[in-house]
Tab-separated table of C-alpha atoms in Angstrom:
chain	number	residue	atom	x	y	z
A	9	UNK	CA	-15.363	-5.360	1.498
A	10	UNK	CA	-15.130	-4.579	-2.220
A	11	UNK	CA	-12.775	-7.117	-3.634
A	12	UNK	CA	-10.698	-5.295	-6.909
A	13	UNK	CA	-9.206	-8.309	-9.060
A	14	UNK	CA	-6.428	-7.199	-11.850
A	15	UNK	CA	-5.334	-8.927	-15.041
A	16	UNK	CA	-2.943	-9.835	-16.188
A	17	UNK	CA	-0.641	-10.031	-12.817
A	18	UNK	CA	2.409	-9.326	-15.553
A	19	UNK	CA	2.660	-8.364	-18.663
A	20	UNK	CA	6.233	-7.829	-21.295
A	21	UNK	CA	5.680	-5.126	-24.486
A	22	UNK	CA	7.508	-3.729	-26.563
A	23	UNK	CA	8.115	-0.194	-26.889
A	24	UNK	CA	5.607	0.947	-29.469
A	25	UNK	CA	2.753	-1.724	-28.374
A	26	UNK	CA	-0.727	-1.327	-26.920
A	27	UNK	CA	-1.166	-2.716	-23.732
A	28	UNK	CA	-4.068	-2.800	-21.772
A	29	UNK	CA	-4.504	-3.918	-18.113
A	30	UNK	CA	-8.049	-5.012	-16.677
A	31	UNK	CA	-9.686	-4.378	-12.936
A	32	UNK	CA	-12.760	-6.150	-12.371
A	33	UNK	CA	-14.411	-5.697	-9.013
A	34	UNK	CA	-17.031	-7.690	-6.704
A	35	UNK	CA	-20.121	-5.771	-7.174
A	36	UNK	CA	-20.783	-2.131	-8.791
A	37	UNK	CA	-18.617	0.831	-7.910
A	38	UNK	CA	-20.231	2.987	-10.471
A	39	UNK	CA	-17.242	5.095	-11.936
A	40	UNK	CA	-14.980	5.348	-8.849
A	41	UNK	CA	-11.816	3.459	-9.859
A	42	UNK	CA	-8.242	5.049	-9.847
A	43	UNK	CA	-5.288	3.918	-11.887
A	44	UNK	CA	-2.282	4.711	-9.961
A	45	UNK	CA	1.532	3.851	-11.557
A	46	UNK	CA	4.767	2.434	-9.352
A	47	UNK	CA	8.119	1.927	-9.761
A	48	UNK	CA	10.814	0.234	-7.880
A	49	UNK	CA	11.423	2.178	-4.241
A	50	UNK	CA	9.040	4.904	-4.594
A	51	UNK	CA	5.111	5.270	-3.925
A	52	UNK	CA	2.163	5.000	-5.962
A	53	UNK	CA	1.673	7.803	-8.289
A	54	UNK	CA	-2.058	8.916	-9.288
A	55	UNK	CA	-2.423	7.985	-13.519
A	56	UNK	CA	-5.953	8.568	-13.884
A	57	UNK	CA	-8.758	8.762	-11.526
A	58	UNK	CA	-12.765	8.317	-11.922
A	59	UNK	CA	-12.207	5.930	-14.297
A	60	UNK	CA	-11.234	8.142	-17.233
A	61	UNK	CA	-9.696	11.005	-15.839
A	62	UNK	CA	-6.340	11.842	-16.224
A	63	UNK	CA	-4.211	13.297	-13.212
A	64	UNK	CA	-2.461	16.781	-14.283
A	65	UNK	CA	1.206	16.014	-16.149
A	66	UNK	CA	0.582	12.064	-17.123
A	67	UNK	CA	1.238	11.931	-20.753
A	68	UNK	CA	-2.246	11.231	-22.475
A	69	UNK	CA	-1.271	7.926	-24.220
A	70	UNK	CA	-2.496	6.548	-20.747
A	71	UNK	CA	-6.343	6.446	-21.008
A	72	UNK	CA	-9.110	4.576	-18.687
A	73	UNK	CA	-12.638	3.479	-18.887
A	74	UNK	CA	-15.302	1.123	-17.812
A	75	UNK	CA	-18.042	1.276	-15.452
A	76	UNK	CA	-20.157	-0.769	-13.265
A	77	UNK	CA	-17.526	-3.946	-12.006
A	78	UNK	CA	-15.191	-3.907	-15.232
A	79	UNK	CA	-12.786	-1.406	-15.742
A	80	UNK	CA	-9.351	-1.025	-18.099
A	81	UNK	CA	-6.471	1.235	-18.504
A	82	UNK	CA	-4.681	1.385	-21.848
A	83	UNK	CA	-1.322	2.734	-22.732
A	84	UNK	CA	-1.952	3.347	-26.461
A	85	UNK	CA	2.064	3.846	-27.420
A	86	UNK	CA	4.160	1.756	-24.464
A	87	UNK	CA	7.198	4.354	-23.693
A	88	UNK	CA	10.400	2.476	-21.982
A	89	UNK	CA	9.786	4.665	-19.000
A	90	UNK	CA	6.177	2.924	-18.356
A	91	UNK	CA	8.226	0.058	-17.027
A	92	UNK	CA	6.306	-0.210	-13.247
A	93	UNK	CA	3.941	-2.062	-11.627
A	94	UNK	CA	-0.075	-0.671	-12.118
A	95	UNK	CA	-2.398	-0.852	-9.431
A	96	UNK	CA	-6.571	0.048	-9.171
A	97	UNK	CA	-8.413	0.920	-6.479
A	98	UNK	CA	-12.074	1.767	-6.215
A	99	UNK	CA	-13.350	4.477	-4.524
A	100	UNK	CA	-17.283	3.724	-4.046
A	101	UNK	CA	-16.955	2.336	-0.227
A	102	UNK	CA	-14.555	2.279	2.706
A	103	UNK	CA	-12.342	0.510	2.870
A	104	UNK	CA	-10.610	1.777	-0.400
A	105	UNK	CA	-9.267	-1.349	-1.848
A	106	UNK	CA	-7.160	-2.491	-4.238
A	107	UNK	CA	-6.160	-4.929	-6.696
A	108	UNK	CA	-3.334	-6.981	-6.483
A	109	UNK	CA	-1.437	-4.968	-9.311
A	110	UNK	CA	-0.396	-6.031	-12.493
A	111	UNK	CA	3.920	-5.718	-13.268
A	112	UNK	CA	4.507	-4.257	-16.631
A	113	UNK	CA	7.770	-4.761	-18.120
A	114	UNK	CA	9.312	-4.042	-21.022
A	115	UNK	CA	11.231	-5.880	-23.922
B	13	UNK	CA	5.625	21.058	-4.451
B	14	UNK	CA	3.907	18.798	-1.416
B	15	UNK	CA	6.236	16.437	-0.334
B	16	UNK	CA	5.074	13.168	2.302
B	17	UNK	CA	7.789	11.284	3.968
B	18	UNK	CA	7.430	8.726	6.467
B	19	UNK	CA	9.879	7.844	9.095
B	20	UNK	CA	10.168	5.213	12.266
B	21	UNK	CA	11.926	2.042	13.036
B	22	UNK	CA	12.453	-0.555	10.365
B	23	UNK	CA	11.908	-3.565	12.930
B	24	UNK	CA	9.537	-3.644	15.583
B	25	UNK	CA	9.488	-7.028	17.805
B	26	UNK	CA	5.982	-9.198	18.046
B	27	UNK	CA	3.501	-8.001	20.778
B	28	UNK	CA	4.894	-4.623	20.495
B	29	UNK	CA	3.756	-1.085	19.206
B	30	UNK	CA	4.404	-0.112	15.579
B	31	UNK	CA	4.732	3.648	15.955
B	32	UNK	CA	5.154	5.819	12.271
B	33	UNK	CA	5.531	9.326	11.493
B	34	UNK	CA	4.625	11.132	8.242
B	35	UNK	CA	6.246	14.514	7.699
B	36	UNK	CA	4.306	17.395	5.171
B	37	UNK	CA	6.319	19.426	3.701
B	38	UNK	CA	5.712	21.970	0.657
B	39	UNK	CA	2.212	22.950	1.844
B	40	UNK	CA	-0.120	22.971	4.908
B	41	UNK	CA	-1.794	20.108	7.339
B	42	UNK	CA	-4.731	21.991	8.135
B	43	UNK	CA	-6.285	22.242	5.125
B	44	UNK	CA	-9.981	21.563	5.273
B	45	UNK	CA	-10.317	20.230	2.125
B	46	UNK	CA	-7.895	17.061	2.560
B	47	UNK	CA	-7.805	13.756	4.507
B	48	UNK	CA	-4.284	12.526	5.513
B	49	UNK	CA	-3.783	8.741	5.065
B	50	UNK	CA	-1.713	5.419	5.866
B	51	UNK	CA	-1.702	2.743	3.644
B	52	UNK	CA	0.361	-0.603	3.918
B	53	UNK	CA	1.787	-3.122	1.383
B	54	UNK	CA	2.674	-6.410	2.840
B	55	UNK	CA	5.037	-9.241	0.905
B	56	UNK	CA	3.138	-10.947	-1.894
B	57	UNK	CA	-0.278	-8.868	-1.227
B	58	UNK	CA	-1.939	-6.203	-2.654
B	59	UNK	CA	-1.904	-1.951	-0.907
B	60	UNK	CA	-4.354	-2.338	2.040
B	61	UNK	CA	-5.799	0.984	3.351
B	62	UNK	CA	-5.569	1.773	7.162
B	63	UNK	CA	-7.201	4.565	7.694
B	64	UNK	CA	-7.222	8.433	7.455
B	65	UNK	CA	-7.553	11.675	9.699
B	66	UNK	CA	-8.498	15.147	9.379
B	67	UNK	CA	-6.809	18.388	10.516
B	68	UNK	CA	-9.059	18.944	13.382
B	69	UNK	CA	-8.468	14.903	14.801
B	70	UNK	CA	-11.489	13.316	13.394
B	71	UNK	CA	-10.334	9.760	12.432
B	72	UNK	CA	-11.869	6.825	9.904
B	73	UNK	CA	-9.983	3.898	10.586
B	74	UNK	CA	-10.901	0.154	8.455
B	75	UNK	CA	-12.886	-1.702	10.507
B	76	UNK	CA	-10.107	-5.231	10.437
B	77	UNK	CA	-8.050	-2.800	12.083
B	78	UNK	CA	-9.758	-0.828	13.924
B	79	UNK	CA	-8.922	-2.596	17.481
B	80	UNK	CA	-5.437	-1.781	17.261
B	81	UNK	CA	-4.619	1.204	15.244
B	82	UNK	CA	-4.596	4.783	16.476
B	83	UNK	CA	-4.059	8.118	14.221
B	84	UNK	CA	-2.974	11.651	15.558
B	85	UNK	CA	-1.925	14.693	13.709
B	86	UNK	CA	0.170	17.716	14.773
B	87	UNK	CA	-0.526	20.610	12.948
B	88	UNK	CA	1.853	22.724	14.534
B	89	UNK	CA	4.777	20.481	13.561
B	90	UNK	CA	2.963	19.279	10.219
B	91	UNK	CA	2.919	15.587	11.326
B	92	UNK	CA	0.766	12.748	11.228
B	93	UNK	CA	1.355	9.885	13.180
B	94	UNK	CA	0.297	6.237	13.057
B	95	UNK	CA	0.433	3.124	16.200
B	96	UNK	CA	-0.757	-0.461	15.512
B	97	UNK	CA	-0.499	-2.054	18.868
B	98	UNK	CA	0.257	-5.680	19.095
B	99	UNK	CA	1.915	-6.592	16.149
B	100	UNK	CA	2.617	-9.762	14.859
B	101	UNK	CA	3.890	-10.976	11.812
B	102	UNK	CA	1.111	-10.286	9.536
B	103	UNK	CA	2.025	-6.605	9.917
B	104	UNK	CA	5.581	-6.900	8.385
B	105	UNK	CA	5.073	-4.681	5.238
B	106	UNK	CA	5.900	-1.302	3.389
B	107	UNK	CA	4.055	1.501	4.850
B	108	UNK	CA	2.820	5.026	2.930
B	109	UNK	CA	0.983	8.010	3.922
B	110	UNK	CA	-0.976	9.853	1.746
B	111	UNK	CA	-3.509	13.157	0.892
B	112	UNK	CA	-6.875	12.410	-0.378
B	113	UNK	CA	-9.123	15.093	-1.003
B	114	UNK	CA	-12.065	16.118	1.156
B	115	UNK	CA	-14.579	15.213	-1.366
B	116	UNK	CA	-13.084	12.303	-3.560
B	117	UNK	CA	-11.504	8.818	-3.252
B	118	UNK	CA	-8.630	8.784	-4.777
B	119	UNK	CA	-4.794	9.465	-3.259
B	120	UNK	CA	-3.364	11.814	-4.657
B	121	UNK	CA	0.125	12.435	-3.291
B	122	UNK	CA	2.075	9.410	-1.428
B	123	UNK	CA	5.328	9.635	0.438
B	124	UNK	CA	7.968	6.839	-0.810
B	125	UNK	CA	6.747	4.404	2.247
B	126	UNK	CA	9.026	2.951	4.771
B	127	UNK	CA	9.537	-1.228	5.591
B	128	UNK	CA	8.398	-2.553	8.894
B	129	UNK	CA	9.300	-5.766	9.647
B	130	UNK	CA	8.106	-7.823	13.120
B	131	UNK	CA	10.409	-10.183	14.415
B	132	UNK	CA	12.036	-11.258	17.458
């Protein structure tokens, strides 16, 4: 299995900051890695998907790229309601894995 | 607006048969172009896919499960269902079901998930 391995596990920003979260996986997944966004009691939500893509209706201060085994997402202007955990997950082989997510909270 | 909402019982004793339900509302089951999915989140660890199946019963399970997990989907009720037989502890976690399209990799629509614990 593809092993996905996110960093930091948390982070704390400030509203206004740049923050960007890392996914580094075992061997090459080309572009297929997914962003997805959760907060507390709900499901994942899709952010951005093959790598750079964003989902319809996420604001576009959330942006993604990479390739090969190292990817990043980047929220260029951290809002208050960004406050969730952020997971990755590649795409390239079953069975769809993910990292271990990375807790975003804000200051 | 497609909704997913999973439903079953929250504790589920050891040796015993974890059975889930997922619930589509806001569009249609049997569309060709989408795979219907469970996914699991256990304490401390990161989302582990299960497995997915396709309107017509085809099913794609992850091979560490494979043994003990069986998928089924009603169309006519616009269900999916979900049993992991002989559960132990290691199975205590959050459970989601999802939509991933035909011809990508990525989930695009989760329901909220539902916790399973296993214990006596």
């Amino acid at each position: 299995d593809i092993q996905m391995t996110q960093s930091p596990s948390s982070l704390s920003a400030s509203v206004g900051d740049r923050v960007t979260i890392t996914c580094r996986a075992s061997q090459s997944i080309s572009s297929s890695l997914n962003w997805y966004q959760q907060k507390p009691g709900k499901g994942p939500k899709l952010l951005i998907y093959d790598t750079s893509n964003l989902e319809s209706e996420v604001p576009s201060r959330f942006s993604g790229s990479g390739s090969g085994t190292d990817f990043s997402l980047t929220i260029s202007s951290l809002q208050r309601e960004d406050s969730a955990t952020y997971h990755c997950q590649q795409g390239y082989r079953t069975p769809f894995t993910f990292g271990q997510g990375t807790t975003l909270e804000i200051k | 607006h497609l909704q997913l909402q999973e439903s079953g019982p929250g504790l589920v004793k050891p040796s015993e048969t974890l059975s889930l339900t997922c619930t589509v509302s806001g569009g249609s089951i049997s569309r060709s172009d989408y795979h219907w999915d469970w996914i699991r989140q256990s304490p401390g660890k990161p989302l582990e896919w299960i497995g997915d199946i396709y309107y017509n019963g085809d099913t794609y399970y992850s091979q560490s499960l494979k043994s003990r997990v069986t998928m089924s989907i009603d169309t006519s009720k616009g269900q999916f269902s979900l049993n992991v037989r002989s559960v132990t502890a290691a199975d205590t976690a959050v459970y989601y079901c999802a939509r991933h399209p035909r011809a990508e990799n990525w989930f695009d629509t989760w329901g909220p998930g539902t916790p399973v614990t296993v214990s006596s």
